[in-house]
mmCIF file of C-alpha atoms in Angstrom:
data_model
loop_
_atom_site.group_PDB
_atom_site.id
_atom_site.type_symbol
_atom_site.label_atom_id
_atom_site.label_comp_id
_atom_site.label_asym_id
_atom_site.label_seq_id
_atom_site.Cartn_x
_atom_site.Cartn_y
_atom_site.Cartn_z
ATOM 1 C CA MET A 1101 -19.928 1.617 2.533
ATOM 2 C CA ALA A 1102 -20.742 0.360 -0.102
ATOM 3 C CA GLU A 1103 -17.452 2.007 -2.869
ATOM 4 C CA LEU A 1104 -14.907 -0.419 -0.638
ATOM 5 C CA LYS A 1105 -15.563 -3.866 0.270
ATOM 6 C CA LEU A 1106 -14.196 -5.242 3.472
ATOM 7 C CA GLU A 1107 -13.460 -8.488 4.011
ATOM 8 C CA LYS A 1108 -11.239 -11.039 6.578
ATOM 9 C CA ARG A 1109 -9.698 -14.050 5.102
ATOM 10 C CA GLY A 1110 -7.366 -15.312 8.006
ATOM 11 C CA HIS A 1111 -4.996 -12.906 9.344
ATOM 12 C CA THR A 1112 -4.960 -10.438 5.697
ATOM 13 C CA ALA A 1113 -7.663 -8.014 5.424
ATOM 14 C CA LEU A 1114 -9.367 -7.585 1.855
ATOM 15 C CA ILE A 1115 -10.273 -4.276 0.742
ATOM 16 C CA THR A 1116 -12.070 -4.031 -2.895
ATOM 17 C CA ILE A 1117 -12.534 -0.448 -4.580
ATOM 18 C CA SER A 1118 -15.901 -0.808 -5.612
ATOM 19 C CA ASN A 1119 -17.027 1.896 -8.262
ATOM 20 C CA PRO A 1120 -17.794 1.327 -11.489
ATOM 21 C CA PRO A 1121 -17.215 1.553 -14.335
ATOM 22 C CA ALA A 1122 -13.701 3.228 -13.291
ATOM 23 C CA ASN A 1123 -13.065 2.427 -8.811
ATOM 24 C CA THR A 1124 -12.794 6.535 -8.975
ATOM 25 C CA TRP A 1125 -12.110 7.699 -5.229
ATOM 26 C CA THR A 1126 -14.620 10.155 -3.721
ATOM 27 C CA ALA A 1127 -13.989 11.878 -0.981
ATOM 28 C CA GLN A 1128 -16.227 9.897 1.409
ATOM 29 C CA THR A 1129 -14.409 6.826 -0.231
ATOM 30 C CA LEU A 1130 -10.810 8.180 1.139
ATOM 31 C CA ILE A 1131 -12.357 9.145 4.200
ATOM 32 C CA ALA A 1132 -13.986 5.489 4.672
ATOM 33 C CA LEU A 1133 -10.395 3.913 3.902
ATOM 34 C CA ARG A 1134 -8.690 5.887 5.524
ATOM 35 C CA ASP A 1135 -10.799 4.919 8.432
ATOM 36 C CA LEU A 1136 -10.703 1.283 7.623
ATOM 37 C CA VAL A 1137 -7.302 1.511 8.119
ATOM 38 C CA LEU A 1138 -7.226 2.859 11.162
ATOM 39 C CA GLN A 1139 -9.693 0.233 12.507
ATOM 40 C CA LEU A 1140 -7.588 -2.418 11.315
ATOM 41 C CA ASN A 1141 -4.184 -0.961 12.561
ATOM 42 C CA SER A 1142 -6.294 -1.823 15.978
ATOM 43 C CA ASP A 1143 -7.323 -5.364 15.316
ATOM 44 C CA LYS A 1144 -4.635 -7.341 16.571
ATOM 45 C CA ASP A 1145 -5.574 -10.381 14.498
ATOM 46 C CA VAL A 1146 -4.774 -8.338 11.520
ATOM 47 C CA TYR A 1147 -1.234 -8.728 10.171
ATOM 48 C CA ALA A 1148 -2.027 -7.821 6.098
ATOM 49 C CA LEU A 1149 -3.852 -6.058 4.018
ATOM 50 C CA VAL A 1150 -4.382 -6.231 0.306
ATOM 51 C CA LEU A 1151 -6.198 -3.894 -1.884
ATOM 52 C CA THR A 1152 -7.549 -4.411 -5.498
ATOM 53 C CA GLY A 1153 -10.167 -3.472 -7.484
ATOM 54 C CA GLU A 1154 -13.308 -4.301 -8.800
ATOM 55 C CA GLY A 1155 -13.947 -5.983 -11.889
ATOM 56 C CA GLU A 1156 -11.660 -7.097 -14.593
ATOM 57 C CA LYS A 1157 -10.862 -2.937 -16.491
ATOM 58 C CA PHE A 1158 -9.266 -0.940 -13.915
ATOM 59 C CA PHE A 1159 -7.489 -0.859 -10.431
ATOM 60 C CA SER A 1160 -8.801 2.669 -9.991
ATOM 61 C CA ALA A 1161 -8.786 5.643 -12.160
ATOM 62 C CA GLY A 1162 -7.551 8.195 -9.297
ATOM 63 C CA ALA A 1163 -10.526 10.451 -9.008
ATOM 64 C CA ASP A 1164 -13.459 12.407 -10.865
ATOM 65 C CA LEU A 1165 -12.273 15.334 -12.613
ATOM 66 C CA ASN A 1166 -15.915 16.845 -12.637
ATOM 67 C CA LEU A 1167 -14.995 17.461 -9.218
ATOM 68 C CA PHE A 1168 -12.921 19.965 -10.519
ATOM 69 C CA ALA A 1169 -14.691 21.200 -13.907
ATOM 70 C CA SER A 1170 -15.169 24.404 -11.876
ATOM 71 C CA GLY A 1171 -11.945 25.419 -9.944
ATOM 72 C CA ASP A 1172 -13.381 25.909 -6.762
ATOM 73 C CA LYS A 1173 -10.008 25.938 -4.776
ATOM 74 C CA THR A 1174 -12.287 24.867 -1.735
ATOM 75 C CA ILE A 1175 -13.280 21.630 -3.256
ATOM 76 C CA ALA A 1176 -9.700 20.991 -4.492
ATOM 77 C CA SER A 1177 -7.970 21.635 -0.777
ATOM 78 C CA ASP A 1178 -10.216 19.586 0.676
ATOM 79 C CA MET A 1179 -9.865 16.591 -1.820
ATOM 80 C CA ALA A 1180 -6.469 17.575 -1.260
ATOM 81 C CA ARG A 1181 -6.959 16.925 2.185
ATOM 82 C CA VAL A 1182 -8.836 13.727 2.649
ATOM 83 C CA PHE A 1183 -6.716 12.420 -0.585
ATOM 84 C CA GLY A 1184 -3.109 12.742 1.784
ATOM 85 C CA GLN A 1185 -4.979 11.489 4.812
ATOM 86 C CA ALA A 1186 -5.654 8.004 3.385
ATOM 87 C CA PHE A 1187 -2.766 7.186 1.563
ATOM 88 C CA GLU A 1188 -0.265 7.963 4.192
ATOM 89 C CA THR A 1189 -2.608 6.515 6.799
ATOM 90 C CA LEU A 1190 -2.126 3.163 4.636
ATOM 91 C CA SER A 1191 1.518 4.367 4.169
ATOM 92 C CA ASN A 1192 1.191 3.919 7.918
ATOM 93 C CA PHE A 1193 -0.717 0.220 8.105
ATOM 94 C CA ARG A 1194 1.670 -1.374 11.070
ATOM 95 C CA GLY A 1195 1.141 -4.446 9.232
ATOM 96 C CA VAL A 1196 2.331 -5.202 5.353
ATOM 97 C CA SER A 1197 -0.494 -3.760 2.386
ATOM 98 C CA ILE A 1198 0.211 -5.218 -0.616
ATOM 99 C CA ALA A 1199 -1.830 -3.664 -4.209
ATOM 100 C CA ALA A 1200 -3.444 -6.338 -6.355
ATOM 101 C CA MET A 1201 -3.241 -4.050 -9.934
ATOM 102 C CA ASN A 1202 -6.290 -6.341 -11.510
ATOM 103 C CA GLY A 1203 -5.998 -3.310 -14.617
ATOM 104 C CA TYR A 1204 -5.259 0.464 -15.082
ATOM 105 C CA ALA A 1205 -3.827 2.625 -12.213
ATOM 106 C CA MET A 1206 -4.338 5.823 -12.793
ATOM 107 C CA GLY A 1207 -3.364 9.461 -11.313
ATOM 108 C CA GLY A 1208 -4.601 8.652 -7.266
ATOM 109 C CA GLY A 1209 -5.605 5.330 -8.571
ATOM 110 C CA LEU A 1210 -1.456 4.495 -8.804
ATOM 111 C CA GLU A 1211 -0.897 6.541 -5.968
ATOM 112 C CA VAL A 1212 -2.893 4.279 -3.466
ATOM 113 C CA ALA A 1213 -0.599 1.595 -4.758
ATOM 114 C CA LEU A 1214 2.208 3.510 -4.412
ATOM 115 C CA ALA A 1215 1.352 4.074 -0.973
ATOM 116 C CA CYS A 1216 1.763 0.894 -0.328
ATOM 117 C CA ASP A 1217 4.418 -1.616 0.750
ATOM 118 C CA ILE A 1218 4.236 -3.957 -2.399
ATOM 119 C CA ARG A 1219 2.649 -3.518 -5.352
ATOM 120 C CA ILE A 1220 1.627 -7.016 -8.336
ATOM 121 C CA ALA A 1221 0.108 -5.779 -11.095
ATOM 122 C CA GLU A 1222 -2.032 -8.042 -13.955
ATOM 123 C CA SER A 1223 -0.067 -8.628 -17.213
ATOM 124 C CA GLN A 1224 -2.884 -5.992 -19.115
ATOM 125 C CA ALA A 1225 -2.221 -3.447 -16.439
ATOM 126 C CA VAL A 1226 -1.497 -0.007 -17.649
ATOM 127 C CA LEU A 1227 0.134 2.497 -14.622
ATOM 128 C CA ALA A 1228 0.298 6.463 -15.399
ATOM 129 C CA LEU A 1229 0.071 9.757 -13.470
ATOM 130 C CA PRO A 1230 -1.522 12.044 -15.854
ATOM 131 C CA GLU A 1231 -2.469 14.814 -13.555
ATOM 132 C CA ALA A 1232 -0.069 17.827 -15.558
ATOM 133 C CA LYS A 1233 -1.269 16.907 -18.907
ATOM 134 C CA VAL A 1234 -5.404 17.842 -17.772
ATOM 135 C CA GLY A 1235 -3.339 21.337 -15.147
ATOM 136 C CA LEU A 1236 -2.827 19.387 -12.244
ATOM 137 C CA LEU A 1237 -0.352 17.428 -10.192
ATOM 138 C CA PRO A 1238 -0.711 14.350 -7.864
ATOM 139 C CA CYS A 1239 -1.520 15.064 -4.565
ATOM 140 C CA ALA A 1240 -1.186 12.466 -3.205
ATOM 141 C CA GLY A 1241 2.111 11.324 -2.463
ATOM 142 C CA GLY A 1242 3.051 10.884 -6.422
ATOM 143 C CA THR A 1243 5.725 13.479 -6.532
ATOM 144 C CA GLN A 1244 7.441 11.446 -3.911
ATOM 145 C CA ASN A 1245 6.858 8.097 -3.526
ATOM 146 C CA LEU A 1246 6.979 7.300 -7.856
ATOM 147 C CA ALA A 1247 10.630 8.868 -7.677
ATOM 148 C CA TRP A 1248 11.623 6.794 -4.537
ATOM 149 C CA LEU A 1249 11.026 3.634 -6.426
ATOM 150 C CA VAL A 1250 11.758 4.079 -9.998
ATOM 151 C CA GLY A 1251 14.458 6.851 -9.398
ATOM 152 C CA GLU A 1252 14.136 10.575 -10.602
ATOM 153 C CA GLY A 1253 14.459 10.312 -14.531
ATOM 154 C CA TRP A 1254 11.321 7.963 -14.446
ATOM 155 C CA ALA A 1255 9.239 9.671 -11.906
ATOM 156 C CA LYS A 1256 9.522 12.559 -13.968
ATOM 157 C CA ARG A 1257 9.224 10.780 -17.221
ATOM 158 C CA MET A 1258 5.637 9.969 -15.864
ATOM 159 C CA ILE A 1259 4.944 12.731 -14.444
ATOM 160 C CA LEU A 1260 6.503 15.630 -16.642
ATOM 161 C CA CYS A 1261 6.583 13.850 -19.933
ATOM 162 C CA GLY A 1262 2.700 12.007 -19.270
ATOM 163 C CA GLU A 1263 4.450 8.698 -20.100
ATOM 164 C CA ARG A 1264 2.113 5.835 -19.515
ATOM 165 C CA VAL A 1265 3.750 2.166 -18.793
ATOM 166 C CA ASP A 1266 2.525 -1.263 -18.618
ATOM 167 C CA ALA A 1267 2.851 -4.091 -16.419
ATOM 168 C CA GLN A 1268 6.291 -5.350 -18.225
ATOM 169 C CA LYS A 1269 8.301 -1.890 -18.261
ATOM 170 C CA ALA A 1270 7.029 -1.261 -14.381
ATOM 171 C CA HIS A 1271 8.017 -4.574 -13.514
ATOM 172 C CA GLN A 1272 11.868 -3.791 -15.384
ATOM 173 C CA ILE A 1273 11.896 0.103 -13.730
ATOM 174 C CA GLY A 1274 10.943 -1.014 -10.076
ATOM 175 C CA LEU A 1275 7.772 0.234 -10.060
ATOM 176 C CA VAL A 1276 5.591 -3.067 -9.548
ATOM 177 C CA GLU A 1277 7.466 -6.445 -7.205
ATOM 178 C CA GLU A 1278 5.804 -8.699 -9.829
ATOM 179 C CA VAL A 1279 3.731 -8.872 -13.097
ATOM 180 C CA VAL A 1280 1.137 -12.247 -13.798
ATOM 181 C CA GLY A 1281 -1.382 -12.935 -15.694
ATOM 182 C CA LYS A 1282 -4.788 -11.868 -16.085
ATOM 183 C CA GLY A 1283 -7.383 -12.650 -13.139
ATOM 184 C CA GLU A 1284 -4.337 -13.796 -11.111
ATOM 185 C CA ALA A 1285 -3.193 -10.539 -8.758
ATOM 186 C CA LEU A 1286 -5.350 -11.409 -5.796
ATOM 187 C CA SER A 1287 -4.437 -14.525 -5.661
ATOM 188 C CA LYS A 1288 -1.153 -13.789 -5.986
ATOM 189 C CA ALA A 1289 -1.657 -11.034 -3.210
ATOM 190 C CA LEU A 1290 -3.510 -13.274 -0.875
ATOM 191 C CA ALA A 1291 -0.480 -15.829 -0.740
ATOM 192 C CA LEU A 1292 2.448 -13.102 -0.161
ATOM 193 C CA ALA A 1293 -0.041 -11.850 2.628
ATOM 194 C CA ASP A 1294 0.005 -15.502 4.306
ATOM 195 C CA LYS A 1295 3.494 -16.211 4.271
ATOM 196 C CA VAL A 1296 3.610 -12.824 6.506
ATOM 197 C CA ALA A 1297 0.974 -14.780 8.861
ATOM 198 C CA GLU A 1298 4.290 -16.703 9.558
ATOM 199 C CA GLN A 1299 6.133 -14.046 10.948
ATOM 200 C CA SER A 1300 6.232 -12.319 13.989
ATOM 201 C CA PRO A 1301 3.132 -9.392 13.346
ATOM 202 C CA SER A 1302 5.621 -6.692 16.416
ATOM 203 C CA ALA A 1303 9.004 -7.654 14.580
ATOM 204 C CA VAL A 1304 7.235 -6.890 10.990
ATOM 205 C CA THR A 1305 6.136 -3.246 12.422
ATOM 206 C CA ALA A 1306 9.257 -2.673 13.844
ATOM 207 C CA CYS A 1307 10.857 -3.512 10.748
ATOM 208 C CA LYS A 1308 8.539 -1.649 8.195
ATOM 209 C CA HIS A 1309 8.641 1.344 10.790
ATOM 210 C CA LEU A 1310 12.792 0.800 10.082
ATOM 211 C CA ILE A 1311 12.494 0.236 6.538
ATOM 212 C CA GLN A 1312 10.792 3.926 6.044
ATOM 213 C CA GLN A 1313 13.192 5.686 7.619
ATOM 214 C CA GLY A 1314 15.011 5.886 5.132
ATOM 215 C CA ARG A 1315 12.377 8.059 3.146
ATOM 216 C CA TYR A 1316 13.197 10.185 5.680
ATOM 217 C CA GLY A 1317 16.091 10.643 7.663
ATOM 218 C CA SER A 1318 19.515 9.835 7.058
ATOM 219 C CA MET A 1319 21.368 5.898 7.805
ATOM 220 C CA ALA A 1320 23.138 7.760 10.600
ATOM 221 C CA LYS A 1321 20.307 8.011 12.663
ATOM 222 C CA ALA A 1322 17.969 5.285 11.585
ATOM 223 C CA LEU A 1323 21.244 2.429 12.388
ATOM 224 C CA PRO A 1324 20.780 3.504 16.359
ATOM 225 C CA LEU A 1325 17.102 3.061 16.390
ATOM 226 C CA GLU A 1326 17.570 0.067 14.388
ATOM 227 C CA ARG A 1327 18.982 -1.608 17.197
ATOM 228 C CA GLU A 1328 16.863 -0.051 19.928
ATOM 229 C CA LEU A 1329 13.932 -1.560 18.312
ATOM 230 C CA PHE A 1330 15.541 -5.014 18.630
ATOM 231 C CA VAL A 1331 16.183 -5.040 22.036
ATOM 232 C CA ALA A 1332 12.439 -3.122 22.327
ATOM 233 C CA LEU A 1333 11.189 -6.628 21.141
ATOM 234 C CA PHE A 1334 12.447 -8.378 24.272
ATOM 235 C CA ASP A 1335 9.290 -7.073 25.219
ATOM 236 C CA THR A 1336 6.914 -8.534 23.655
ATOM 237 C CA LEU A 1337 5.464 -11.967 23.651
ATOM 238 C CA ASP A 1338 6.134 -12.638 20.360
ATOM 239 C CA GLN A 1339 9.710 -12.567 20.307
ATOM 240 C CA LYS A 1340 9.823 -14.717 22.998
ATOM 241 C CA GLU A 1341 7.644 -18.023 21.308
ATOM 242 C CA GLY A 1342 9.671 -17.056 17.772
ATOM 243 C CA VAL A 1343 13.061 -18.221 19.803
ATOM 244 C CA ASN A 1344 10.808 -20.999 21.262
ATOM 245 C CA ALA A 1345 9.020 -21.885 18.503
ATOM 246 C CA PHE A 1346 12.376 -22.664 16.609
ATOM 247 C CA LEU A 1347 14.798 -23.744 19.044
ATOM 248 C CA GLU A 1348 11.411 -26.666 19.271
ATOM 249 C CA LYS A 1349 10.933 -27.426 15.472
ATOM 250 C CA ARG A 1350 7.382 -26.464 15.999
ATOM 251 C CA GLN A 1351 4.986 -23.260 14.076
ATOM 252 C CA ALA A 1352 4.762 -20.052 16.443
ATOM 253 C CA GLN A 1353 1.623 -19.043 18.139
ATOM 254 C CA TRP A 1354 1.493 -15.309 17.531
ATOM 255 C CA VAL A 1355 -0.241 -13.309 19.763
ATOM 256 C CA ASN A 1356 0.786 -9.369 18.127
ATOM 257 C CA GLY A 1357 1.800 -8.388 21.383
#
């Protein structure tokens, strides 16, 4: 659809949020994002996903508050459901997802970045979850993912006190992994995505699953699973290719299988 642009660059899928002036989310764009990620999951030639916003000011300003002005609970329920489906599907993307944050990331605009594996922010970016200021709350993973990344204290400052953070502060508290100059987030994210293509896609999927297990289970359960998935990789062609390419001092040719 026009509000979400998909472009493939090598083994990387680039999704651009294109809903000016603030790249806000609608029910239609959220459903489209969910479906796009599911489509990319089944494309064995795609190893990484980069998400960015169109223009120079906004990564995404989240939902359009006009949707909630009537106080209609049916609209609220429908939007909460599609927000959750879209961003949880993104979080579970089998490859590596990178948010190239080119400006303001507010509310659902920050939550979609929180659903990605890695966040790169331009120096002028401003990040916030301001929902409580208008009588709402982050309903697309914000309360959980933010606290996981930055700790309870900073999550409470941003959500309960409405504190905005600039890119430098976001980097300091662990909300973003890197800060770059204005206009440089996309190129940096694409370069990082290119590094993903050097890894075995099968191994990346298994490793990502194990890392994210820490959010939902105990280490006592994750450690045996780590060993189990290690052995399971020996059923893949990429395992044999990776080891033999290293021993033969050549570049591995992955088949994602």
